[in-house]
PDB file of C-alpha atoms in Angstrom:
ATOM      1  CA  UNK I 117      80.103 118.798 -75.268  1.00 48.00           C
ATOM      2  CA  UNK I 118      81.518 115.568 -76.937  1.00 55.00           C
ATOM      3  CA  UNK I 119      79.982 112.288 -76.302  1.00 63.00           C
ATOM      4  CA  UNK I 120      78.241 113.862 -73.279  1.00 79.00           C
ATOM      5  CA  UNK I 121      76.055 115.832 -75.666  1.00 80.00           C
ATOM      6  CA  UNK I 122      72.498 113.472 -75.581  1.00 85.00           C
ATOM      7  CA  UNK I 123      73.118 113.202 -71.873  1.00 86.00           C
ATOM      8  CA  UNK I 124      73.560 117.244 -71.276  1.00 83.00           C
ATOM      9  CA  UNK I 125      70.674 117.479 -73.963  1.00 83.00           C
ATOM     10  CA  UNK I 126      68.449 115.377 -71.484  1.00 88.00           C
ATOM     11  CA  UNK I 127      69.133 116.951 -68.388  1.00 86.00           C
ATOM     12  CA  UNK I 128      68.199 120.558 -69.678  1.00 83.00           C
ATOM     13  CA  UNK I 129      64.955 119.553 -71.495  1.00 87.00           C
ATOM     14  CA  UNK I 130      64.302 117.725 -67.806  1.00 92.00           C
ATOM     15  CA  UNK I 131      64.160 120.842 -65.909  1.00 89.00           C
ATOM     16  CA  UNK I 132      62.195 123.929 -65.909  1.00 88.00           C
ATOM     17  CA  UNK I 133      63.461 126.866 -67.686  1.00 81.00           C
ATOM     18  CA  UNK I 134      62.338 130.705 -67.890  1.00 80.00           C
ATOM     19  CA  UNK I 135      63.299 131.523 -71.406  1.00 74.00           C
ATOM     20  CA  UNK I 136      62.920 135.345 -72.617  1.00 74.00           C
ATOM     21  CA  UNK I 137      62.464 136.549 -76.170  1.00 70.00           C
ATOM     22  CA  UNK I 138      63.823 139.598 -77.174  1.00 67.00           C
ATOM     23  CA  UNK I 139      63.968 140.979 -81.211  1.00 68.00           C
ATOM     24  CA  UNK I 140      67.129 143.025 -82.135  1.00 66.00           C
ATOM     25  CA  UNK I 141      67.605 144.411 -85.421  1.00 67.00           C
ATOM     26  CA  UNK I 142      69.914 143.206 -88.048  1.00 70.00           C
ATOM     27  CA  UNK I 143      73.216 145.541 -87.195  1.00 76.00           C
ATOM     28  CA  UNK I 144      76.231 143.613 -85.563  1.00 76.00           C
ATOM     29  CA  UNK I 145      76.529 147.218 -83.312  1.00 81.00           C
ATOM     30  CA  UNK I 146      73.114 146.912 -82.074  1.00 80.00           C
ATOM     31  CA  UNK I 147      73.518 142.708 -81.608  1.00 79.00           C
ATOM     32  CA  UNK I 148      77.048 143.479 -79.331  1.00 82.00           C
ATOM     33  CA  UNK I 149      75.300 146.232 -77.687  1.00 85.00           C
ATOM     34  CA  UNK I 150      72.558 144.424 -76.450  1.00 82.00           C
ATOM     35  CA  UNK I 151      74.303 140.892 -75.806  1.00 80.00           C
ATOM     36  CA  UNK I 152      76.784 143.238 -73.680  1.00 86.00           C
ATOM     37  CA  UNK I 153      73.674 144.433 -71.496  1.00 88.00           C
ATOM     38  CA  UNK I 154      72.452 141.096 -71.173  1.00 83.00           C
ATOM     39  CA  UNK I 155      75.981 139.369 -70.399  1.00 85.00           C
ATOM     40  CA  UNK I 156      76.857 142.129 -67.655  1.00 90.00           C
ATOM     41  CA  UNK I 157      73.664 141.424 -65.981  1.00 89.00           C
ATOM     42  CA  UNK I 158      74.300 137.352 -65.894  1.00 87.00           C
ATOM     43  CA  UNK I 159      78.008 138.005 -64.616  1.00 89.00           C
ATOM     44  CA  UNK I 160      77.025 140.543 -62.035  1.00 91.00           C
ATOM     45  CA  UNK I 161      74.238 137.812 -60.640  1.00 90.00           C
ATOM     46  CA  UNK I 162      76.489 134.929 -61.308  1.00 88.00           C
ATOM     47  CA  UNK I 163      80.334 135.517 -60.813  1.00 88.00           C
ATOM     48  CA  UNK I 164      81.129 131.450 -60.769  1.00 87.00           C
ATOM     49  CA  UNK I 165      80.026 131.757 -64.979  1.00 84.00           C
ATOM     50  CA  UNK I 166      83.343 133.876 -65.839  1.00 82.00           C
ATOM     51  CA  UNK I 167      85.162 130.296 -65.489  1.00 84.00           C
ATOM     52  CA  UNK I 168      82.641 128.076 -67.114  1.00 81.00           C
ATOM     53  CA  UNK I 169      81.662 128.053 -71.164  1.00 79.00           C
ATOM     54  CA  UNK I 170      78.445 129.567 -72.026  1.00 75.00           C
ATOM     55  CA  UNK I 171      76.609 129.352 -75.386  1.00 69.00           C
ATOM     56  CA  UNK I 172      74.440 132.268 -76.379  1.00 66.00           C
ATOM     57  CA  UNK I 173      71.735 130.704 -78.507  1.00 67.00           C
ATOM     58  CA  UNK I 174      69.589 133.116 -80.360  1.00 63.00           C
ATOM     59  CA  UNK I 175      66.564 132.918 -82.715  1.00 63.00           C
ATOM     60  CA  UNK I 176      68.808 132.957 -85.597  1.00 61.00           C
ATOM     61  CA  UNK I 177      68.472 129.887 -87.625  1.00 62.00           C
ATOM     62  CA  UNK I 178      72.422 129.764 -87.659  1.00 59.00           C
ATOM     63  CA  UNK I 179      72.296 129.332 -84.042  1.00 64.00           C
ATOM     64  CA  UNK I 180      71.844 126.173 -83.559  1.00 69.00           C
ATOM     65  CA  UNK I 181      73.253 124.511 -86.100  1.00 68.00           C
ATOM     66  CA  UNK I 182      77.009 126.325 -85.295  1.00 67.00           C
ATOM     67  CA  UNK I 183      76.857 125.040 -81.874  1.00 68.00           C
ATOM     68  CA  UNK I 184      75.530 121.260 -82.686  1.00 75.00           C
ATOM     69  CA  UNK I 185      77.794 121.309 -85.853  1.00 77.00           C
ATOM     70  CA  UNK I 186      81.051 123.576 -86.024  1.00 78.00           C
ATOM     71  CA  UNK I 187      79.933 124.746 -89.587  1.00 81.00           C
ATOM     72  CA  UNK I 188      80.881 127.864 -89.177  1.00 82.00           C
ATOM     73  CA  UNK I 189      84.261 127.205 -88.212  1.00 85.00           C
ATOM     74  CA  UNK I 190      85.133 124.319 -90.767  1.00 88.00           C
ATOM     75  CA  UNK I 191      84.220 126.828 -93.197  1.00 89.00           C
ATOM     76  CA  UNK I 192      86.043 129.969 -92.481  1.00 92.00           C
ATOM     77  CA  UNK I 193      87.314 130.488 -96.010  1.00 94.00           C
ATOM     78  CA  UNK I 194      84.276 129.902 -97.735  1.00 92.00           C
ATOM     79  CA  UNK I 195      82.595 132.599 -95.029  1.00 92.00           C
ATOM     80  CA  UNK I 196      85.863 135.259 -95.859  1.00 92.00           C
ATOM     81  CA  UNK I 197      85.065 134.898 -99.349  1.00 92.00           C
ATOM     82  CA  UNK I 198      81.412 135.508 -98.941  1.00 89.00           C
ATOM     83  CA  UNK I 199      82.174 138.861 -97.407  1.00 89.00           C
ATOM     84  CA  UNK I 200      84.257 140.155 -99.890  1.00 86.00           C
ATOM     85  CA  UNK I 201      82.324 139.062-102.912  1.00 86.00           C
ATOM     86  CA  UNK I 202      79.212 140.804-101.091  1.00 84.00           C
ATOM     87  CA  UNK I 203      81.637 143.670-100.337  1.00 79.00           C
ATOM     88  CA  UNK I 204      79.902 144.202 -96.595  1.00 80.00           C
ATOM     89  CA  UNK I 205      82.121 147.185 -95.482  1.00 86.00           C
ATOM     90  CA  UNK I 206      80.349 146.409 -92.349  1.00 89.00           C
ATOM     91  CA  UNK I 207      81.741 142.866 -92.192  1.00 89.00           C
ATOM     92  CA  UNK I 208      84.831 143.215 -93.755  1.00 89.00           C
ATOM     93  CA  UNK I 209      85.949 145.941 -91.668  1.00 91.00           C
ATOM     94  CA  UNK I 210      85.128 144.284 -88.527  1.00 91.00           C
ATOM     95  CA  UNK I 211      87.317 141.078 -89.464  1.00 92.00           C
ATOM     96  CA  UNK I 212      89.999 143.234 -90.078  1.00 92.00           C
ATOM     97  CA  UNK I 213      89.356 144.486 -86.516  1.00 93.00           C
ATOM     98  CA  UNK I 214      89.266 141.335 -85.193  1.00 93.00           C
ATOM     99  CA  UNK I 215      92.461 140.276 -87.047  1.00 92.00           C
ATOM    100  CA  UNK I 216      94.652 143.169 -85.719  1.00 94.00           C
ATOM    101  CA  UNK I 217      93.136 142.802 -82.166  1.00 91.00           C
ATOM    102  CA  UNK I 218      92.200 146.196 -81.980  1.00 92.00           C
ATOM    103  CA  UNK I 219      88.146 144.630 -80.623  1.00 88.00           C
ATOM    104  CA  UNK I 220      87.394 142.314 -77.589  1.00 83.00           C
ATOM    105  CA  UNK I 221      85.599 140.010 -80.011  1.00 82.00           C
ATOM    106  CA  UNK I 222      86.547 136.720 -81.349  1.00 81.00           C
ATOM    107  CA  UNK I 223      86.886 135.057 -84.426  1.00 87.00           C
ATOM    108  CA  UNK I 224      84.553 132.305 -83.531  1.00 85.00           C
ATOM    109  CA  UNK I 225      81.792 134.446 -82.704  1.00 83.00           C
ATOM    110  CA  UNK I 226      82.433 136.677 -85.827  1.00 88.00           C
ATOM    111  CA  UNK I 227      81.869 133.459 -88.038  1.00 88.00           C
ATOM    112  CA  UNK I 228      79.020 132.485 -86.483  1.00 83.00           C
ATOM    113  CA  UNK I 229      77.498 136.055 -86.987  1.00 83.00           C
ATOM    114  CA  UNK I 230      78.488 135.881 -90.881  1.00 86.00           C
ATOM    115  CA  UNK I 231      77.259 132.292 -91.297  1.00 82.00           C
ATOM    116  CA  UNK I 232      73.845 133.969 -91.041  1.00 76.00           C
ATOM    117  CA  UNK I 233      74.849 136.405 -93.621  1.00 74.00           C
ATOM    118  CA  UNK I 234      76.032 133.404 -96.209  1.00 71.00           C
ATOM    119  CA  UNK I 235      72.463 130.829 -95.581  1.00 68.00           C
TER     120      UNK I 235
END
């Protein structure tokens, strides 16, 4: 958002919004999964968002302060480490994944999931 952010800030909190709650458990599986459902039902209704950047924000308290911040992404390395001194198969084995391109997922959204992990 740049220098724009205060001003894009603004203009949301001055409209109305219909904002939806929904828990998912704690698996990255179950977190694609139902982001997936959720995305495909926003791109079916509104084609025009394929081309534009969107920011999932969640209830996670990493949430917000990735997208404000970039925390998770000035600190890859620290993250990296964090998952192999915790020795997450789960984790690990995804970044390796992600790393050989063998998933449609991206780094930036992996390190925001892990952040989470490392608070």
């Amino acid at each position: 958002m740049g220098g724009d952010f205060t001003e894009v800030m603004c203009e949301m909190a001055s409209r109305p919004s219909r904002i939806r709650l929904q828990l998912l458990s704690g698996s990255l599986s179950d977190y694609w999964r139902a982001t997936r459902i959720w995305w495909n039902n926003i791109e079916e209704d509104c084609p025009d968002l394929r081309e534009r950047p969107v920011y999932f924000v969640s209830s996670n308290k990493h949430s917000l302060v990735n997208l404000i911040s970039g925390f998770a992404l000035k600190h890859k390395d620290d993250l990296l480490t964090h998952i192999e001194k915790s020795k997450n198969g789960d984790l690990a084995r995804e970044w390796r994944k992600i790393r050989e391109d063998r998933v449609p997922s991206n780094r930036e959204n992996f390190f925001y999931y892990v952040f989470k992990e490392f608070l």
